[in-house]
Short mmCIF file of C-alpha atoms in Angstrom, two decimals:
data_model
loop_
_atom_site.label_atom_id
_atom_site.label_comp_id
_atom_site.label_asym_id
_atom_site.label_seq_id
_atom_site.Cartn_x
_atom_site.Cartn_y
_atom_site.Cartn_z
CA UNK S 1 106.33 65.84 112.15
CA UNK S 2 103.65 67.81 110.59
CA UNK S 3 103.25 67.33 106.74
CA UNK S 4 104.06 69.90 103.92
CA UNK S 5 101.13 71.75 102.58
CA UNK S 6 99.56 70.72 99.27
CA UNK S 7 99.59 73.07 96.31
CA UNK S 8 96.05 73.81 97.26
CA UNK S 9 96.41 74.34 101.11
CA UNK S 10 99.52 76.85 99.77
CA UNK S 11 97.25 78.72 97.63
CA UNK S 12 94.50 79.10 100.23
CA UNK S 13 97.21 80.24 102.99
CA UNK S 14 98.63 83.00 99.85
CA UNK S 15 95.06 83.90 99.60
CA UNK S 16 94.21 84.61 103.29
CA UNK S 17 97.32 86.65 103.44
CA UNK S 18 96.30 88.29 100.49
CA UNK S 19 93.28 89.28 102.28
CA UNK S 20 95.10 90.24 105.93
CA UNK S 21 97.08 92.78 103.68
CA UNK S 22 94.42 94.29 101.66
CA UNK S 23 91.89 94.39 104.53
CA UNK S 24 94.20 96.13 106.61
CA UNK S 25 94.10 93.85 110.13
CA UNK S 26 94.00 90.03 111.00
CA UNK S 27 90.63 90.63 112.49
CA UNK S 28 89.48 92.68 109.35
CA UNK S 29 90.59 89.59 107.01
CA UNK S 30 88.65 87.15 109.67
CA UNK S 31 85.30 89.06 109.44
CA UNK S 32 85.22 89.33 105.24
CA UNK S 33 86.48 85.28 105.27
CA UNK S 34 83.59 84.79 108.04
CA UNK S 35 86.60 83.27 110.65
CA UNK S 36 87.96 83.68 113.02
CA UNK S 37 91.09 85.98 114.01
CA UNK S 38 92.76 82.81 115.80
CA UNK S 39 92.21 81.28 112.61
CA UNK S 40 93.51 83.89 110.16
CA UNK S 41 96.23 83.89 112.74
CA UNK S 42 97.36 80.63 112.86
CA UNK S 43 96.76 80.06 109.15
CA UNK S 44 99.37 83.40 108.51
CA UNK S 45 102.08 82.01 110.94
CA UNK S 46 101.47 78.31 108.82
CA UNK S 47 102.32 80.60 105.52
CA UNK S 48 105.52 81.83 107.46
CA UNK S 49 106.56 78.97 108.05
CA UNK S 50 106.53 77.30 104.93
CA UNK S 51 108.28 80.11 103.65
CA UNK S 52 110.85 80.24 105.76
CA UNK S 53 110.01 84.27 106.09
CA UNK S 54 108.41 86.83 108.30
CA UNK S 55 105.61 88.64 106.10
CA UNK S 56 104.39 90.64 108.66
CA UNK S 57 105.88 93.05 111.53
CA UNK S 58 103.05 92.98 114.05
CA UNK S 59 102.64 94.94 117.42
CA UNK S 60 99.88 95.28 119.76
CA UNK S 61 98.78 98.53 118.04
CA UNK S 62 100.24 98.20 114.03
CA UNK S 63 100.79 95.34 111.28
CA UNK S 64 102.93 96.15 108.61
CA UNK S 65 104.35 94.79 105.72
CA UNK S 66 108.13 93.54 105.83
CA UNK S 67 110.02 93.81 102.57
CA UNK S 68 109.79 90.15 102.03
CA UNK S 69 106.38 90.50 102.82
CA UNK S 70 105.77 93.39 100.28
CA UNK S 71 107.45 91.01 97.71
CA UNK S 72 105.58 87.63 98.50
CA UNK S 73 102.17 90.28 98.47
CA UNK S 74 102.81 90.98 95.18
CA UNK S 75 103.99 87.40 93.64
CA UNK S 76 100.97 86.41 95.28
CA UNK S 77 98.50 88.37 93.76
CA UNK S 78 100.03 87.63 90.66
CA UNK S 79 99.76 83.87 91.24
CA UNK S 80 95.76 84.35 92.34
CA UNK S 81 94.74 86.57 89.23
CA UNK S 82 96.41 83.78 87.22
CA UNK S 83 94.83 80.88 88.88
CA UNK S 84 91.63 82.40 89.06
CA UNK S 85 91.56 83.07 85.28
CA UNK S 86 92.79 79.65 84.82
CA UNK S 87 89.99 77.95 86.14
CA UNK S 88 87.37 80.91 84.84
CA UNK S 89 89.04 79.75 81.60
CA UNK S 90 88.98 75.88 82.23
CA UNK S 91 85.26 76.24 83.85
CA UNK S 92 83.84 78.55 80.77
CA UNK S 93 82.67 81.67 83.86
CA UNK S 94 85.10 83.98 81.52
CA UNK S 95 81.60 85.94 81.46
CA UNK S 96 81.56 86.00 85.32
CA UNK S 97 84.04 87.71 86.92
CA UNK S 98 84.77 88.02 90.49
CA UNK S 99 86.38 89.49 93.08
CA UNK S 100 87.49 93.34 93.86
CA UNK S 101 88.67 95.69 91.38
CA UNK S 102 90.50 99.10 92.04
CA UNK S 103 90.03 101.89 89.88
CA UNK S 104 91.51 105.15 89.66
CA UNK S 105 89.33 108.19 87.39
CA UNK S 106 89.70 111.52 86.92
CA UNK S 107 88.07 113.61 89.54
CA UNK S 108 85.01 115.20 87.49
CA UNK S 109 84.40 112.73 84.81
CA UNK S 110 84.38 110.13 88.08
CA UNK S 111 82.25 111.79 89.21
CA UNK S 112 79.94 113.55 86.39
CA UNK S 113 79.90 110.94 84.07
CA UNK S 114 80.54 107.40 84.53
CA UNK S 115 79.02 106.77 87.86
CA UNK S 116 75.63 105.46 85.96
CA UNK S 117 78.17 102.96 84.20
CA UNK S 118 79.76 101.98 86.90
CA UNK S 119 76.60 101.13 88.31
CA UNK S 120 75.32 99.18 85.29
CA UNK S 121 78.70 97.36 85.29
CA UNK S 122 78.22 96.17 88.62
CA UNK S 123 74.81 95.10 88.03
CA UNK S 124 75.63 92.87 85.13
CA UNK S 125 78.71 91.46 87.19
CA UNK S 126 77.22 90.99 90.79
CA UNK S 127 80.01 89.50 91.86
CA UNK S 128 82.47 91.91 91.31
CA UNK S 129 82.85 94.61 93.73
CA UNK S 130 84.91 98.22 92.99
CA UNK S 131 86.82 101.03 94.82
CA UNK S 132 86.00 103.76 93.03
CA UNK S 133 89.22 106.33 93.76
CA UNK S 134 89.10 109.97 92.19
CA UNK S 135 92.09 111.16 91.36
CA UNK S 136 93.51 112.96 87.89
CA UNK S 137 97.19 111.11 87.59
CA UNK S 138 98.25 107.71 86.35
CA UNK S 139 98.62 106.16 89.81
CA UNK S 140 102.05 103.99 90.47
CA UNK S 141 100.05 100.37 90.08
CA UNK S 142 101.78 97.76 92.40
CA UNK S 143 102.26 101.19 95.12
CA UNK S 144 98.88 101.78 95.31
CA UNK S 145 97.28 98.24 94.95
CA UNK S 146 95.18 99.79 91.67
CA UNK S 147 94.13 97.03 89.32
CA UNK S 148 93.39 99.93 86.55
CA UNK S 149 92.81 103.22 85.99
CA UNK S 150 91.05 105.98 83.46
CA UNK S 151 93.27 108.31 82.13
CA UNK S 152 93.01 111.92 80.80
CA UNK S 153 96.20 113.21 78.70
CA UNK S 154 99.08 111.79 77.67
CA UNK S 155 100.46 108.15 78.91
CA UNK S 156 103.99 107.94 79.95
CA UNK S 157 104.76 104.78 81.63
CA UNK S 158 106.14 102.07 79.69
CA UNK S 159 105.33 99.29 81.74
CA UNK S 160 101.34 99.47 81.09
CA UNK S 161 98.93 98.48 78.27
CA UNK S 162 96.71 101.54 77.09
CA UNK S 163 93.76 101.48 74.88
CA UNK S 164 91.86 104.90 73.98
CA UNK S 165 88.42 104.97 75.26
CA UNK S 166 87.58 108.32 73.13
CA UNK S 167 88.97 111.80 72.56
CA UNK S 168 87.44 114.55 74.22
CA UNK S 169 86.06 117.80 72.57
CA UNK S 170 88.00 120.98 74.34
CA UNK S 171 86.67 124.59 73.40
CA UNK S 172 87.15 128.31 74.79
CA UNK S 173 84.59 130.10 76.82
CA UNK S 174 84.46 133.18 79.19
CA UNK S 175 81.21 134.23 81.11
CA UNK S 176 79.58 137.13 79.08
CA UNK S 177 79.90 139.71 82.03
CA UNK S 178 83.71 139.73 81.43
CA UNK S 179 83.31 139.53 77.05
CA UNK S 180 81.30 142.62 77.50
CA UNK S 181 79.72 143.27 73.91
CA UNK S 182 82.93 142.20 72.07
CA UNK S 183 82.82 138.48 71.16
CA UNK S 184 85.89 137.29 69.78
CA UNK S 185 86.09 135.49 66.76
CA UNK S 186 89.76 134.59 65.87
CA UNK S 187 92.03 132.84 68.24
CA UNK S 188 94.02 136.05 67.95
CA UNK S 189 91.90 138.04 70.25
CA UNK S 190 92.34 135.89 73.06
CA UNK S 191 95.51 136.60 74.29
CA UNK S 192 95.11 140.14 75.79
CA UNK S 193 92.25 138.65 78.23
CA UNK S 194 92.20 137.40 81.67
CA UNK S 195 92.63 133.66 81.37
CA UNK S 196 92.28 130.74 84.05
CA UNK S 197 95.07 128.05 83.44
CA UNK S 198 94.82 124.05 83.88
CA UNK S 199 97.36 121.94 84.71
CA UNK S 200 98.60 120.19 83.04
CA UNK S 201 96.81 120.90 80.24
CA UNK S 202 97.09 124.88 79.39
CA UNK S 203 98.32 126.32 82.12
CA UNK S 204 100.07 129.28 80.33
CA UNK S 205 99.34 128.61 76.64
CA UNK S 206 97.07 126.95 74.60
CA UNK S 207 97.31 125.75 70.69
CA UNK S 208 94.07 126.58 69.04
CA UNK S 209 93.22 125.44 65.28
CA UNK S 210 90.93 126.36 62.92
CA UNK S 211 88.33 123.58 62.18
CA UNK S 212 88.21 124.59 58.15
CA UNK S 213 91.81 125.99 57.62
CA UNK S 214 93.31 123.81 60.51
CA UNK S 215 95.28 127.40 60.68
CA UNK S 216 97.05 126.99 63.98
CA UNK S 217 97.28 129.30 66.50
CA UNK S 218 99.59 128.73 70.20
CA UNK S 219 97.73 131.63 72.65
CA UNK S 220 100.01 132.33 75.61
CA UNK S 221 98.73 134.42 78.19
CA UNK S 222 99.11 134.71 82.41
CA UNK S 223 96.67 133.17 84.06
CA UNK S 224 94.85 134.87 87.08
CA UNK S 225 93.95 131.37 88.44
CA UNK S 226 95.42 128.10 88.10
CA UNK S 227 93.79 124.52 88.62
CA UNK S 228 94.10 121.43 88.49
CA UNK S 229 90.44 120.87 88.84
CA UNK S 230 87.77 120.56 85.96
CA UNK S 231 84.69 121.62 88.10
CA UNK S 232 87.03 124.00 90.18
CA UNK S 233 87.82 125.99 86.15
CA UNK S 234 84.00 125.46 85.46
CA UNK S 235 83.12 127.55 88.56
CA UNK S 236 85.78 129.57 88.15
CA UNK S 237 84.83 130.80 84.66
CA UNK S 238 81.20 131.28 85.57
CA UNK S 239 82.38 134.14 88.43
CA UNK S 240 83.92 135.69 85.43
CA UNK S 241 87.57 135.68 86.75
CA UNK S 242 88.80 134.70 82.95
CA UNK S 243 88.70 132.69 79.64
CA UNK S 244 89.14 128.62 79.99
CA UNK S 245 89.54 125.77 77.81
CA UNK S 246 88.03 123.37 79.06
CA UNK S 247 86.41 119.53 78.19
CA UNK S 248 83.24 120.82 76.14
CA UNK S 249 81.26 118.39 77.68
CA UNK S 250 81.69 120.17 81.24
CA UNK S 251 80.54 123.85 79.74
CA UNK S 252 77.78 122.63 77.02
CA UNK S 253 74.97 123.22 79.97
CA UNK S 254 75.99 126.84 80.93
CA UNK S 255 76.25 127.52 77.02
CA UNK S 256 72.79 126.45 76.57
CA UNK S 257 71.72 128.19 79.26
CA UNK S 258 73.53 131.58 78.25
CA UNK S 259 76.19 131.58 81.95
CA UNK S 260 78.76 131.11 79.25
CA UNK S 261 79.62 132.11 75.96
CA UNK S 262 81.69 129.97 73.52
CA UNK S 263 83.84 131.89 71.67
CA UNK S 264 85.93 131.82 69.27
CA UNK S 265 83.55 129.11 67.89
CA UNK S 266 85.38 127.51 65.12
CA UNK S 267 88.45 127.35 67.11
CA UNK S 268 89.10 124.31 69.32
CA UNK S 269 92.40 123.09 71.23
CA UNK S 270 93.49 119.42 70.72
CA UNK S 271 90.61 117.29 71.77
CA UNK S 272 91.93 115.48 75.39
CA UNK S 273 92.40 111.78 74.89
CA UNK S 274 90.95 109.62 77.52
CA UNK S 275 92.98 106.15 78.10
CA UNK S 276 92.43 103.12 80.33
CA UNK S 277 95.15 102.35 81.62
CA UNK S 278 95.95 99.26 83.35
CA UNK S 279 99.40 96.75 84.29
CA UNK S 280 101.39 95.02 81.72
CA UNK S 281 100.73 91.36 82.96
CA UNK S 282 101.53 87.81 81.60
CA UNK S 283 97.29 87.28 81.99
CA UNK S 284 95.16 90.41 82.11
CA UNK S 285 92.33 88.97 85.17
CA UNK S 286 89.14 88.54 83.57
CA UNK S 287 87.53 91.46 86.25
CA UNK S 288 89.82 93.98 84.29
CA UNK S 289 89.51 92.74 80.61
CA UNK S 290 85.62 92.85 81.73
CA UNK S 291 85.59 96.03 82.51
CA UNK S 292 87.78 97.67 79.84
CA UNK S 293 85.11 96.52 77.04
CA UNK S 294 82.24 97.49 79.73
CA UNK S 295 83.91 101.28 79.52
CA UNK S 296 84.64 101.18 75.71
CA UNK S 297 81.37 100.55 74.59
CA UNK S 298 79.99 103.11 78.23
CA UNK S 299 82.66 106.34 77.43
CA UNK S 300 81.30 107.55 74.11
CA UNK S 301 77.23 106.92 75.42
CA UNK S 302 78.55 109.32 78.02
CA UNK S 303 79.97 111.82 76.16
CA UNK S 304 76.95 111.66 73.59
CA UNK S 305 76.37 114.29 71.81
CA UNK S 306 80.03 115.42 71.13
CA UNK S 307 82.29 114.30 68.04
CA UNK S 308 84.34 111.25 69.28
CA UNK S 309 87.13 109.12 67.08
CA UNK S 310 87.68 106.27 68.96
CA UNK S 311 90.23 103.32 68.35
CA UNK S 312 91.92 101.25 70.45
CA UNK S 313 95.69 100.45 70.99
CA UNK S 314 96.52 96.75 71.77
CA UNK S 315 99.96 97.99 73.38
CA UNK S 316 101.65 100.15 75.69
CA UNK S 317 103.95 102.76 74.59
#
């Protein structure tokens, strides 16, 4: 009769099925653990066994996850962050993280401004590896296998720890062929123009407020375009097709270069907070924690140049 696994044989058969799962095939799993797929096989059917469960539904073609085997995924890469930070912590590596790390950002600040951090992050952490996945909502965590995520806007989930990074600059502008000669001045002019909407963010209306009087102003006007895209309003504004609000530091180059005119100069709309958001968990793993400081101290270098007020929040909502 064959004898029980040892903690440590259980842990190394949790962490080749983590890998079969996130890999996406036996033989995917058996190349990355340099194996072989016999191996991974034999070591996934060992796991099943122990467990008393199937994990996997598997066909000549397809592998999928069962619903016990979405559950034990989960509890198991709960129990591997945990054991991996306990012996970072019980070793002293706290200051060298490993593994992969899945982050969401916003589509044009992914892209725009953060990859050169990204890139000095992984050069400081070489063992640390990152799927870098554009998208401009809070993704469902455990659903999408996303370890964190940077966040533009308000933060609604409870179950997630948010700290602010910084809080973005947002300001009015129009290309100059649609202005004409009249510039306006007040956020009371604005209304009666062609405007491009964002969503979420103005779509239809916009407060604006005064940065002396803090008079406030809400603008609502009907949008000729609506997007949920920062570089897609960008582009949009410079054909002329209306007036945006927009992130400031997406417009400051065609400002500078005279494409666009800011107007309505002293007026701004609520500056866009920028979050990183990432899973409520009994031990944060040391990759994430890592990264959070590497993007607190990286987000405001990137938006140099603007007026940030920064602070963190310790909690979720």
């Amino acid at each position: 009769m064959n004898a029980s696994p040892n903690n440590t044989d259980r842990l190394s058969l949790l962490e080749t099925f983590v890998r079969i799962v996130e890999a996406g095939s036996i033989s995917a799993a058996a190349t990355q653990l340099d194996s072989t797929p016999p191996t991974i096989s034999r070591r996934l059917q060992a796991l099943e066994r122990e467990l008393g469960l199937q994990l996997l539904a598997r066909s000549s073609r397809s592998m999928t996850l069962t619903e016990d085997g979405e559950r034990c995924y989960q509890r198991a890469k709960s129990l591997l962050a945990e054991w991996a930070e306990f012996e970072s912590d019980v070793r002293g590596e706290d200051d060298e993280p490993r593994g992969n790390l899945r982050v969401v950002v916003p589509h044009a600040f992914g892209q725009a401004k953060l990859v050169d951090a990204l890139g000095d992050f992984l050069e400081r952490y070489p063992g640390i590896s990152i799927e870098w996945t554009l998208h401009d909502r809070t993704p469902d965590f455990v659903a999408n296998k996303v370890d964190c995520a940077i966040h533009a806007g308000e933060v609604t989930t409870e179950s997630a720890v948010a700290v602010l990074l910084a809080e973005v600059p947002r300001i009015v502008a129009a290309s100059p062929r649609l202005l004409g000669k009249q510039l306006p001045m007040h956020a009371n002019e604005l209304a009666n123009l062609p405007w491009i909407g964002q969503h979420p963010y103005s779509r239809d209306r916009v407060e604006l407020r005064e940065a002396e009087s803090s008079e406030a102003v809400e603008v609502r006007f009907r949008p000729r375009v609506i997007t949920d895209n920062l570089f897609a309003l960008r582009s949009a504004a410079l054909r002329g097709l209306g007036v945006c609000v927009a992130s400031e530091w997406v417009l400051r180059e065609d400002i500078d270069r005279g494409d666009l005119v800011h107007i309505a100069p002293t007026w701004q709309a609520a500056p866009l907070p920028l979050w990183l958001v990432y899973p409520r968990l009994q031990h944060t793993p040391a990759r994430v924690r890592h990264f959070l400081a590497a993007m607190r101290a990286a987000v405001p270098v990137a938006l140099s140049g603007e007026v940030l007020r920064k602070r963190g929040r310790d909690g979720g909502r």
